[in-house]
Amino acid sequence: MSSCKSEDKRCALLQAALELFAAQGFDGTATTQIAKQAGVASGTLFFHFKSKEELIHELYREVRGRIEVELREPVGASISLRERLLHSLEKLLLFLLNNPREFKFIEQYYFSPFSEREVFRIEENNIIHHLLIQAREQQIVKEAPLMVLEALVFGPITALAKDHANRGAVIDEEIRRLTIQSCWDGIKR
Amino acid sequence: MSSCKSEDKRCALLQAALELFAAQGFDGTATTQIAKQAGVASGTLFFHFKSKEELIHELYREVRGRIEVELREPVGASISLRERLLHSLEKLLLFLLNNPREFKFIEQYYFSPFSEREVFRIEENNIIHHLLIQAREQQIVKEAPLMVLEALVFGPITALAKDHANRGAVIDEEIRRLTIQSCWDGIKR
DNA sequence: GAATATTTTGACTGAGTAGTCAGTCAGGAG
DNA sequence: CTCCTGACTGACTACTCAGTCAAAATATTC
């Protein structure tokens, strides 16, 4: 925090890793390449991170933190639960569309053997999770297991993000609106 | 088909590759390990497949073929379009739940750099794709881009399959029914 | 500004990998 | 019986890569 030089290099390494991992995958990206892209020597990576695996976990934590911040609701907004939920879903979708590298990295992390050690889901511990529970309690959405409700809202959103990140599909305002609205139609009572 | 000795080893290699890839990923699995698991010499893999990459493509084609067969509808079934669609979705979900290795392999393939060369989607060229188009023409589902309709049905299904394959979530009959029904609620007019 | 602590460097190591190739051997043809 | 074919073998090669380390550079303290 105080000394900037050191934090800068660490940051540059995480940034470079994110870009390369998204483009080439974890195993397709050598640590030397990450260092090169970050503009540091190959050994520096291992000063800041114990191993390549630790770098990946650390990067995951960092990205996940950014998503949580992104979804954080403005205080004092007293609109309806339904509105708040739809708004959060829209924000999540927008974030994933605007940050395809982050999305690709996270999907990769989720399917990698790492994720079995360090538990993960975009879904957990975020506002949408809690909004769904509340909405179910208040009987404005179906009385279904949380797993089902989450699949019904996160599934379509990640499907669109996948189309965009991996195939360059253009997802305009209209498509986003239609999808989010239909997610609601799927879960509402 | 006729000569068994040769086909057997090729088959054993594909089978071993599927298991190991699902458990350890493409890069986490050495060709020697695949050969060992298949009970053949390391060189045999390269007799049947030009390279590791070709083995992966071949395995993908094989798995995809099996899914297509699985989803093939019985002829002469003259139930409604809605029934046929829901039935196909249920069959897809069941297949992915019953074959987590196939699911993991396919997801991995989709996110790997390979898929950019050899185009892929579970979605394309299958019955569900065509049923959705028909249903939209007949105005029994929403007038939305196909991408949206597909996201709304494949998204939740793959989300559940993910929960099951990667986290061991138990997806019972009730959960399947609820999810498929809700997918319909999401797309119906 | 000397002494000490932190950070950075890049050549190096050793483990492991994809793919090769000279040779084995069962079985079919003549 | 002899020759041939081609699936199969496994030791081998050329190479890559994560991680190390001794020394240099830079920052901090007294």
Coordinates of C-alpha atoms (C1' of nucleotides) in Angstrom, one line a residue:
Chain A
M1 CA 0.0 0.0 0.0
S2 CA 2.7 2.4 1.1
S3 CA 5.5 1.3 -1.2
C4 CA 4.1 1.4 -4.7
K5 CA 6.8 -0.3 -6.7
S6 CA 6.1 -3.7 -5.2
E7 CA 2.3 -3.6 -5.3
D8 CA 2.5 -2.3 -8.9
K9 CA 4.4 -5.4 -10.0
R10 CA 2.0 -7.7 -8.2
C11 CA -0.9 -6.0 -9.8
A12 CA 0.7 -6.1 -13.2
L13 CA 1.2 -9.8 -12.8
L14 CA -2.4 -10.4 -11.8
Q15 CA -3.6 -8.3 -14.8
A16 CA -1.3 -10.1 -17.2
A17 CA -2.3 -13.5 -15.8
L18 CA -6.0 -12.6 -16.3
E19 CA -5.5 -11.6 -19.9
L20 CA -3.4 -14.6 -20.8
F21 CA -5.5 -17.1 -18.9
A22 CA -8.6 -15.9 -20.6
A23 CA -7.0 -16.2 -24.0
Q24 CA -4.9 -19.4 -23.6
G25 CA -6.1 -21.1 -20.5
F26 CA -4.2 -22.0 -17.3
D27 CA -2.1 -24.7 -18.8
G28 CA -1.6 -22.9 -22.1
T29 CA 0.1 -20.0 -20.2
A30 CA 3.6 -20.4 -18.9
T31 CA 4.7 -18.4 -15.9
T32 CA 7.5 -16.9 -17.9
Q33 CA 4.9 -15.6 -20.3
I34 CA 2.9 -14.0 -17.6
A35 CA 6.1 -12.3 -16.2
K36 CA 7.1 -11.1 -19.7
Q37 CA 3.6 -9.6 -20.3
A38 CA 3.7 -7.9 -16.9
G39 CA 7.2 -6.5 -17.7
V40 CA 9.0 -8.2 -14.9
A41 CA 11.6 -10.9 -14.6
S42 CA 10.4 -14.5 -14.4
G43 CA 11.5 -15.0 -10.8
T44 CA 9.4 -12.0 -9.6
L45 CA 6.2 -14.0 -10.0
F46 CA 7.5 -16.4 -7.3
F47 CA 8.4 -13.6 -5.0
H48 CA 4.8 -12.4 -4.9
F49 CA 3.1 -15.8 -5.2
K50 CA 4.2 -19.0 -3.7
S51 CA 3.3 -20.9 -6.9
K52 CA 1.4 -20.7 -10.1
E53 CA -1.6 -22.3 -8.4
E54 CA -1.5 -19.7 -5.6
L55 CA -1.5 -17.0 -8.3
I56 CA -4.6 -18.5 -9.8
H57 CA -6.4 -18.6 -6.4
E58 CA -5.4 -15.1 -5.6
L59 CA -6.6 -13.9 -9.0
Y60 CA -9.9 -15.6 -8.4
R61 CA -10.3 -13.9 -5.1
E62 CA -9.5 -10.5 -6.6
V63 CA -12.0 -11.0 -9.5
R64 CA -14.7 -12.3 -7.2
G65 CA -14.2 -9.3 -5.0
R66 CA -14.7 -7.0 -7.9
I67 CA -18.0 -8.7 -8.9
E68 CA -19.2 -8.4 -5.3
V69 CA -18.5 -4.7 -5.3
E70 CA -20.2 -4.4 -8.7
L71 CA -23.4 -6.0 -7.4
R72 CA -23.5 -4.0 -4.2
E73 CA -26.8 -2.2 -4.0
P74 CA -27.1 1.5 -3.4
V75 CA -28.3 2.0 0.2
G76 CA -31.8 3.5 0.8
A77 CA -33.3 2.2 -2.5
S78 CA -36.7 1.2 -1.3
I79 CA -38.1 -0.3 -4.5
S80 CA -39.9 -3.6 -4.5
L81 CA -38.1 -6.9 -4.0
R82 CA -38.9 -7.9 -7.6
E83 CA -37.4 -4.6 -9.0
R84 CA -34.3 -5.1 -6.9
L85 CA -33.9 -8.7 -8.1
L86 CA -34.3 -7.8 -11.7
H87 CA -32.0 -4.9 -11.3
S88 CA -29.3 -7.0 -9.8
L89 CA -29.6 -9.7 -12.5
E90 CA -29.2 -7.0 -15.1
K91 CA -26.1 -5.6 -13.4
L92 CA -24.6 -9.1 -13.2
L93 CA -25.3 -9.7 -16.9
L94 CA -23.8 -6.4 -17.9
F95 CA -20.7 -7.0 -15.8
L96 CA -20.1 -10.4 -17.4
L97 CA -20.7 -8.9 -20.9
N98 CA -18.4 -6.0 -20.3
N99 CA -15.7 -8.1 -18.7
P100 CA -15.4 -11.2 -20.9
R101 CA -11.9 -12.0 -19.6
E102 CA -13.1 -12.1 -16.0
F103 CA -16.0 -14.3 -17.1
K104 CA -13.7 -16.7 -19.0
F105 CA -11.3 -16.9 -16.2
I106 CA -14.0 -17.7 -13.7
E107 CA -15.6 -20.3 -15.8
Q108 CA -12.2 -21.9 -16.3
Y109 CA -11.5 -21.8 -12.6
Y110 CA -14.8 -23.4 -11.9
F111 CA -14.1 -26.3 -14.2
S112 CA -10.5 -26.7 -13.1
P113 CA -9.4 -29.2 -10.4
F114 CA -8.6 -26.1 -8.3
S115 CA -12.2 -25.3 -7.7
E116 CA -12.7 -28.6 -5.9
R117 CA -10.3 -27.4 -3.2
E118 CA -11.2 -23.8 -3.0
V119 CA -15.0 -23.7 -3.2
F120 CA -16.6 -21.4 -5.6
R121 CA -19.7 -20.2 -7.3
I122 CA -20.5 -16.8 -8.8
E123 CA -23.8 -17.4 -7.2
E124 CA -22.9 -17.8 -3.5
N125 CA -22.5 -15.0 -1.0
N126 CA -23.9 -12.4 -3.2
I127 CA -27.0 -10.2 -3.1
I128 CA -28.9 -12.2 -5.7
H129 CA -28.6 -15.3 -3.5
H130 CA -30.2 -13.4 -0.6
L131 CA -32.8 -11.7 -2.7
L132 CA -34.0 -15.1 -4.0
I133 CA -34.3 -16.4 -0.5
Q134 CA -36.3 -13.4 0.6
A135 CA -38.5 -13.5 -2.5
R136 CA -39.3 -17.2 -1.8
E137 CA -40.1 -16.5 1.8
Q138 CA -42.5 -13.7 0.8
Q139 CA -44.0 -16.1 -1.7
I140 CA -43.5 -13.9 -4.7
V141 CA -41.4 -16.6 -6.4
K142 CA -42.1 -20.3 -6.7
E143 CA -41.6 -22.6 -3.7
A144 CA -38.7 -24.4 -5.3
P145 CA -35.2 -25.5 -3.9
L146 CA -32.8 -22.6 -4.1
M147 CA -30.7 -24.7 -6.5
V148 CA -33.6 -24.6 -9.0
L149 CA -34.2 -20.9 -8.6
E150 CA -30.5 -20.2 -9.0
A151 CA -30.2 -22.4 -12.1
L152 CA -33.2 -20.6 -13.6
V153 CA -31.7 -17.1 -13.2
F154 CA -27.9 -17.7 -13.4
G155 CA -28.2 -20.3 -16.2
P156 CA -29.6 -18.0 -18.9
I157 CA -27.3 -15.2 -17.8
T158 CA -24.1 -17.2 -18.1
A159 CA -25.4 -18.8 -21.3
L160 CA -25.6 -15.4 -22.9
A161 CA -22.2 -14.3 -21.4
K162 CA -20.7 -17.5 -22.9
D163 CA -22.1 -16.7 -26.3
H164 CA -20.6 -13.2 -26.0
A165 CA -17.2 -14.1 -24.6
N166 CA -16.5 -17.2 -26.6
R167 CA -18.3 -16.5 -29.9
G168 CA -18.5 -12.8 -30.0
A169 CA -22.3 -12.7 -30.1
V170 CA -23.7 -9.2 -29.8
I171 CA -26.0 -8.9 -26.9
D172 CA -27.9 -5.6 -27.1
E173 CA -30.2 -3.9 -24.7
E174 CA -33.3 -5.5 -26.1
I175 CA -31.9 -9.1 -25.7
R176 CA -30.8 -8.3 -22.2
R177 CA -34.3 -7.0 -21.3
L178 CA -36.0 -10.0 -22.9
T179 CA -33.8 -12.5 -21.1
I180 CA -34.0 -10.9 -17.7
Q181 CA -37.8 -10.5 -18.0
S182 CA -38.1 -14.2 -19.1
C183 CA -35.9 -15.3 -16.1
W184 CA -38.5 -13.6 -14.0
D185 CA -41.3 -15.3 -15.8
G186 CA -39.6 -18.6 -15.0
I187 CA -39.4 -18.1 -11.3
K188 CA -42.4 -16.0 -10.4
R189 CA -45.3 -17.5 -8.7
Chain B
M1 CA -16.6 -53.0 -36.4
S2 CA -15.5 -56.2 -38.2
S3 CA -11.9 -56.5 -36.9
C4 CA -12.2 -56.3 -33.2
K5 CA -8.7 -56.3 -32.0
S6 CA -7.9 -52.9 -33.5
E7 CA -11.2 -51.2 -32.8
D8 CA -11.0 -52.4 -29.2
K9 CA -7.8 -50.6 -28.5
R10 CA -9.0 -47.4 -30.2
C11 CA -12.2 -47.6 -28.2
A12 CA -10.3 -48.3 -25.0
L13 CA -8.2 -45.2 -25.7
L14 CA -11.2 -43.0 -26.2
Q15 CA -12.9 -44.4 -23.1
A16 CA -9.7 -43.9 -21.0
A17 CA -9.3 -40.4 -22.4
L18 CA -12.9 -39.5 -21.5
E19 CA -12.4 -40.6 -17.9
L20 CA -9.1 -38.9 -17.4
F21 CA -10.0 -35.7 -19.2
A22 CA -13.2 -35.4 -17.1
A23 CA -11.2 -35.9 -13.9
Q24 CA -8.0 -34.1 -14.6
G25 CA -8.5 -31.9 -17.7
F26 CA -6.8 -32.0 -21.1
D27 CA -3.5 -30.6 -20.0
G28 CA -3.5 -32.5 -16.7
T29 CA -3.6 -35.8 -18.5
A30 CA -0.5 -37.1 -20.2
T31 CA -0.8 -39.3 -23.3
T32 CA 1.2 -42.0 -21.6
Q33 CA -1.4 -42.0 -18.8
I34 CA -4.2 -42.4 -21.3
A35 CA -2.4 -45.3 -22.9
K36 CA -1.6 -46.9 -19.5
Q37 CA -5.3 -46.7 -18.4
A38 CA -6.4 -48.1 -21.7
G39 CA -4.0 -51.0 -21.3
V40 CA -1.9 -50.3 -24.4
A41 CA 1.6 -49.1 -25.2
S42 CA 2.3 -45.4 -25.3
G43 CA 2.9 -45.4 -29.0
T44 CA -0.4 -47.0 -29.9
L45 CA -2.2 -43.8 -29.2
F46 CA -0.3 -42.2 -32.0
F47 CA -1.0 -45.1 -34.3
H48 CA -4.7 -44.5 -34.0
F49 CA -4.6 -40.7 -33.6
K50 CA -2.3 -38.3 -35.3
S51 CA -1.8 -36.3 -32.2
K52 CA -3.3 -35.6 -28.7
E53 CA -5.3 -32.9 -30.2
E54 CA -6.8 -35.1 -32.9
L55 CA -7.7 -37.6 -30.1
I56 CA -9.6 -34.8 -28.4
H57 CA -11.5 -33.8 -31.5
E58 CA -12.3 -37.4 -32.3
L59 CA -13.6 -38.0 -28.7
Y60 CA -15.7 -34.9 -29.0
R61 CA -17.3 -36.1 -32.3
E62 CA -18.0 -39.5 -30.7
V63 CA -19.6 -38.0 -27.6
R64 CA -21.6 -35.6 -29.6
G65 CA -22.9 -38.4 -31.8
R66 CA -24.1 -40.2 -28.7
I67 CA -26.0 -37.2 -27.5
E68 CA -27.7 -36.8 -30.8
V69 CA -28.8 -40.4 -30.8
E70 CA -30.0 -40.0 -27.2
L71 CA -32.2 -37.0 -28.2
R72 CA -33.6 -38.6 -31.3
E73 CA -37.4 -38.7 -31.1
P74 CA -39.4 -41.8 -31.5
V75 CA -41.2 -41.6 -34.9
G76 CA -45.0 -41.3 -35.1
A77 CA -45.3 -39.6 -31.7
S78 CA -47.9 -37.1 -32.5
I79 CA -48.2 -35.3 -29.2
S80 CA -48.2 -31.5 -29.1
L81 CA -45.2 -29.4 -29.9
R82 CA -45.1 -28.2 -26.3
E83 CA -45.0 -31.8 -25.0
R84 CA -42.3 -32.8 -27.5
L85 CA -40.1 -29.8 -26.4
L86 CA -40.5 -30.5 -22.7
H87 CA -39.8 -34.2 -23.3
S88 CA -36.6 -33.5 -25.2
L89 CA -35.4 -31.0 -22.6
E90 CA -36.0 -33.7 -19.9
K91 CA -34.1 -36.2 -21.9
L92 CA -31.2 -33.9 -22.4
L93 CA -31.1 -33.1 -18.7
L94 CA -31.2 -36.7 -17.8
F95 CA -28.5 -37.6 -20.2
L96 CA -26.2 -34.9 -18.7
L97 CA -26.9 -36.0 -15.2
N98 CA -26.3 -39.7 -16.0
N99 CA -23.2 -39.0 -17.9
P100 CA -21.2 -36.4 -15.9
R101 CA -17.9 -37.3 -17.6
E102 CA -19.4 -36.6 -21.0
F103 CA -20.7 -33.3 -19.7
K104 CA -17.4 -32.3 -18.1
F105 CA -15.5 -33.2 -21.2
I106 CA -17.8 -31.2 -23.5
E107 CA -17.8 -28.2 -21.3
Q108 CA -14.0 -28.3 -21.2
Y109 CA -13.9 -28.7 -25.0
Y110 CA -16.1 -25.7 -25.4
F111 CA -13.9 -23.5 -23.3
S112 CA -10.6 -24.8 -24.8
P113 CA -8.9 -23.1 -27.7
F114 CA -9.8 -26.2 -29.8
S115 CA -13.4 -25.3 -30.0
E116 CA -12.5 -22.1 -31.8
R117 CA -11.2 -24.2 -34.7
E118 CA -13.8 -27.0 -34.6
V119 CA -17.1 -25.2 -34.0
F120 CA -19.3 -26.5 -31.3
R121 CA -22.4 -26.2 -29.2
I122 CA -24.6 -28.8 -27.5
E123 CA -27.3 -26.6 -28.7
E124 CA -26.8 -26.7 -32.5
N125 CA -28.0 -29.2 -34.9
N126 CA -30.2 -31.0 -32.5
I127 CA -33.9 -31.5 -32.2
I128 CA -34.4 -28.9 -29.5
H129 CA -33.0 -26.3 -31.7
H130 CA -35.6 -27.1 -34.4
L131 CA -38.5 -27.5 -32.0
L132 CA -37.8 -24.0 -30.6
I133 CA -37.9 -22.5 -34.1
Q134 CA -41.1 -24.3 -34.9
A135 CA -42.7 -23.2 -31.6
R136 CA -41.7 -19.6 -32.3
E137 CA -43.2 -19.8 -35.8
Q138 CA -46.4 -21.2 -34.4
Q139 CA -46.4 -18.4 -31.8
I140 CA -46.7 -20.7 -28.8
V141 CA -43.4 -19.3 -27.4
K142 CA -42.2 -15.7 -27.2
E143 CA -41.1 -13.8 -30.3
A144 CA -37.5 -13.6 -29.1
P145 CA -34.1 -14.2 -30.9
L146 CA -33.2 -17.8 -30.9
M147 CA -30.2 -17.0 -28.8
V148 CA -32.5 -15.9 -26.0
L149 CA -34.8 -18.9 -26.2
E150 CA -31.8 -21.2 -26.2
A151 CA -30.2 -19.4 -23.3
L152 CA -33.5 -19.8 -21.4
V153 CA -33.7 -23.5 -21.8
F154 CA -30.1 -24.7 -22.1
G155 CA -28.9 -22.3 -19.4
P156 CA -30.8 -23.8 -16.5
I157 CA -30.2 -27.3 -17.7
T158 CA -26.5 -27.0 -17.9
A159 CA -26.5 -25.1 -14.6
L160 CA -28.0 -28.1 -12.9
A161 CA -25.7 -30.5 -14.7
K162 CA -22.8 -28.4 -13.5
D163 CA -24.0 -28.6 -9.9
H164 CA -24.3 -32.3 -10.3
A165 CA -21.1 -33.1 -12.1
N166 CA -18.8 -30.7 -10.2
R167 CA -20.3 -30.6 -6.8
G168 CA -22.2 -33.9 -6.5
A169 CA -25.5 -32.2 -6.1
V170 CA -28.4 -34.6 -6.0
I171 CA -31.0 -33.8 -8.7
D172 CA -34.1 -35.8 -8.1
E173 CA -37.2 -36.2 -10.2
E174 CA -39.0 -33.4 -8.5
I175 CA -36.2 -30.9 -9.1
R176 CA -36.0 -31.9 -12.8
R177 CA -39.7 -31.5 -13.2
L178 CA -39.8 -28.1 -11.5
T179 CA -36.8 -26.9 -13.6
I180 CA -38.1 -28.1 -17.0
Q181 CA -41.6 -26.7 -16.2
S182 CA -40.1 -23.3 -15.2
C183 CA -38.0 -23.2 -18.4
W184 CA -41.3 -23.5 -20.2
D185 CA -42.8 -20.7 -18.1
G186 CA -39.8 -18.6 -19.2
I187 CA -40.3 -19.0 -22.9
K188 CA -44.0 -19.5 -23.3
R189 CA -46.1 -16.8 -24.8
Chain C
dG1 C1' 26.2 7.5 4.2
dA2 C1' 26.9 3.0 6.1
dA3 C1' 24.3 -0.9 7.3
dT4 C1' 20.4 -3.5 6.8
dA5 C1' 16.1 -5.2 4.7
dT6 C1' 13.3 -5.8 0.8
dT7 C1' 12.6 -6.5 -3.9
dT8 C1' 14.1 -7.9 -8.5
dT9 C1' 16.7 -10.3 -11.7
dG10 C1' 17.5 -14.1 -15.2
dA11 C1' 20.3 -18.1 -15.8
dC12 C1' 19.7 -22.6 -14.3
dT13 C1' 17.7 -27.2 -12.8
dG14 C1' 15.1 -31.3 -12.8
dA15 C1' 10.8 -33.3 -13.6
dG16 C1' 7.9 -34.4 -17.0
dT17 C1' 5.8 -34.3 -22.0
dA18 C1' 4.3 -35.0 -26.9
dG19 C1' 5.7 -37.4 -30.4
dT20 C1' 9.2 -40.8 -32.9
dC21 C1' 10.9 -45.0 -34.7
dA22 C1' 13.3 -49.3 -35.1
dG23 C1' 11.9 -53.5 -34.1
dT24 C1' 8.4 -57.5 -32.5
dC25 C1' 5.0 -60.7 -33.7
dA26 C1' 0.4 -62.8 -34.9
dG27 C1' -1.9 -64.2 -38.7
dG28 C1' -3.1 -64.3 -43.6
dA29 C1' -1.6 -65.4 -48.5
dG30 C1' 0.8 -68.1 -51.7
Chain D
dC1 C1' 6.8 -73.6 -44.7
dT2 C1' 8.0 -68.7 -46.1
dC3 C1' 7.0 -64.2 -46.8
dC4 C1' 4.5 -60.2 -45.9
dT5 C1' 1.6 -56.9 -43.7
dG6 C1' 0.4 -53.8 -40.3
dA7 C1' -1.1 -53.3 -35.5
dC8 C1' 1.5 -52.7 -31.7
dT9 C1' 5.5 -51.9 -28.6
dG10 C1' 8.4 -49.0 -25.4
dA11 C1' 12.8 -46.9 -25.0
dC12 C1' 14.3 -42.7 -26.7
dT13 C1' 14.6 -37.6 -28.0
dA14 C1' 14.0 -32.9 -28.1
dC15 C1' 11.7 -29.7 -25.7
dT16 C1' 8.9 -27.1 -22.2
dC17 C1' 7.9 -25.4 -17.9
dA18 C1' 7.4 -24.5 -12.7
dG19 C1' 10.2 -23.3 -9.5
dT20 C1' 15.2 -22.0 -7.3
dC21 C1' 18.9 -19.2 -6.1
dA22 C1' 22.9 -16.2 -5.8
dA23 C1' 23.7 -11.9 -6.9
dA24 C1' 22.3 -7.2 -8.0
dA25 C1' 19.4 -3.3 -7.4
dT26 C1' 16.6 -0.5 -4.7
dA27 C1' 14.5 1.1 -0.5
dT28 C1' 14.6 1.9 4.6
dT29 C1' 16.6 2.8 9.0
dC30 C1' 19.7 4.7 12.2

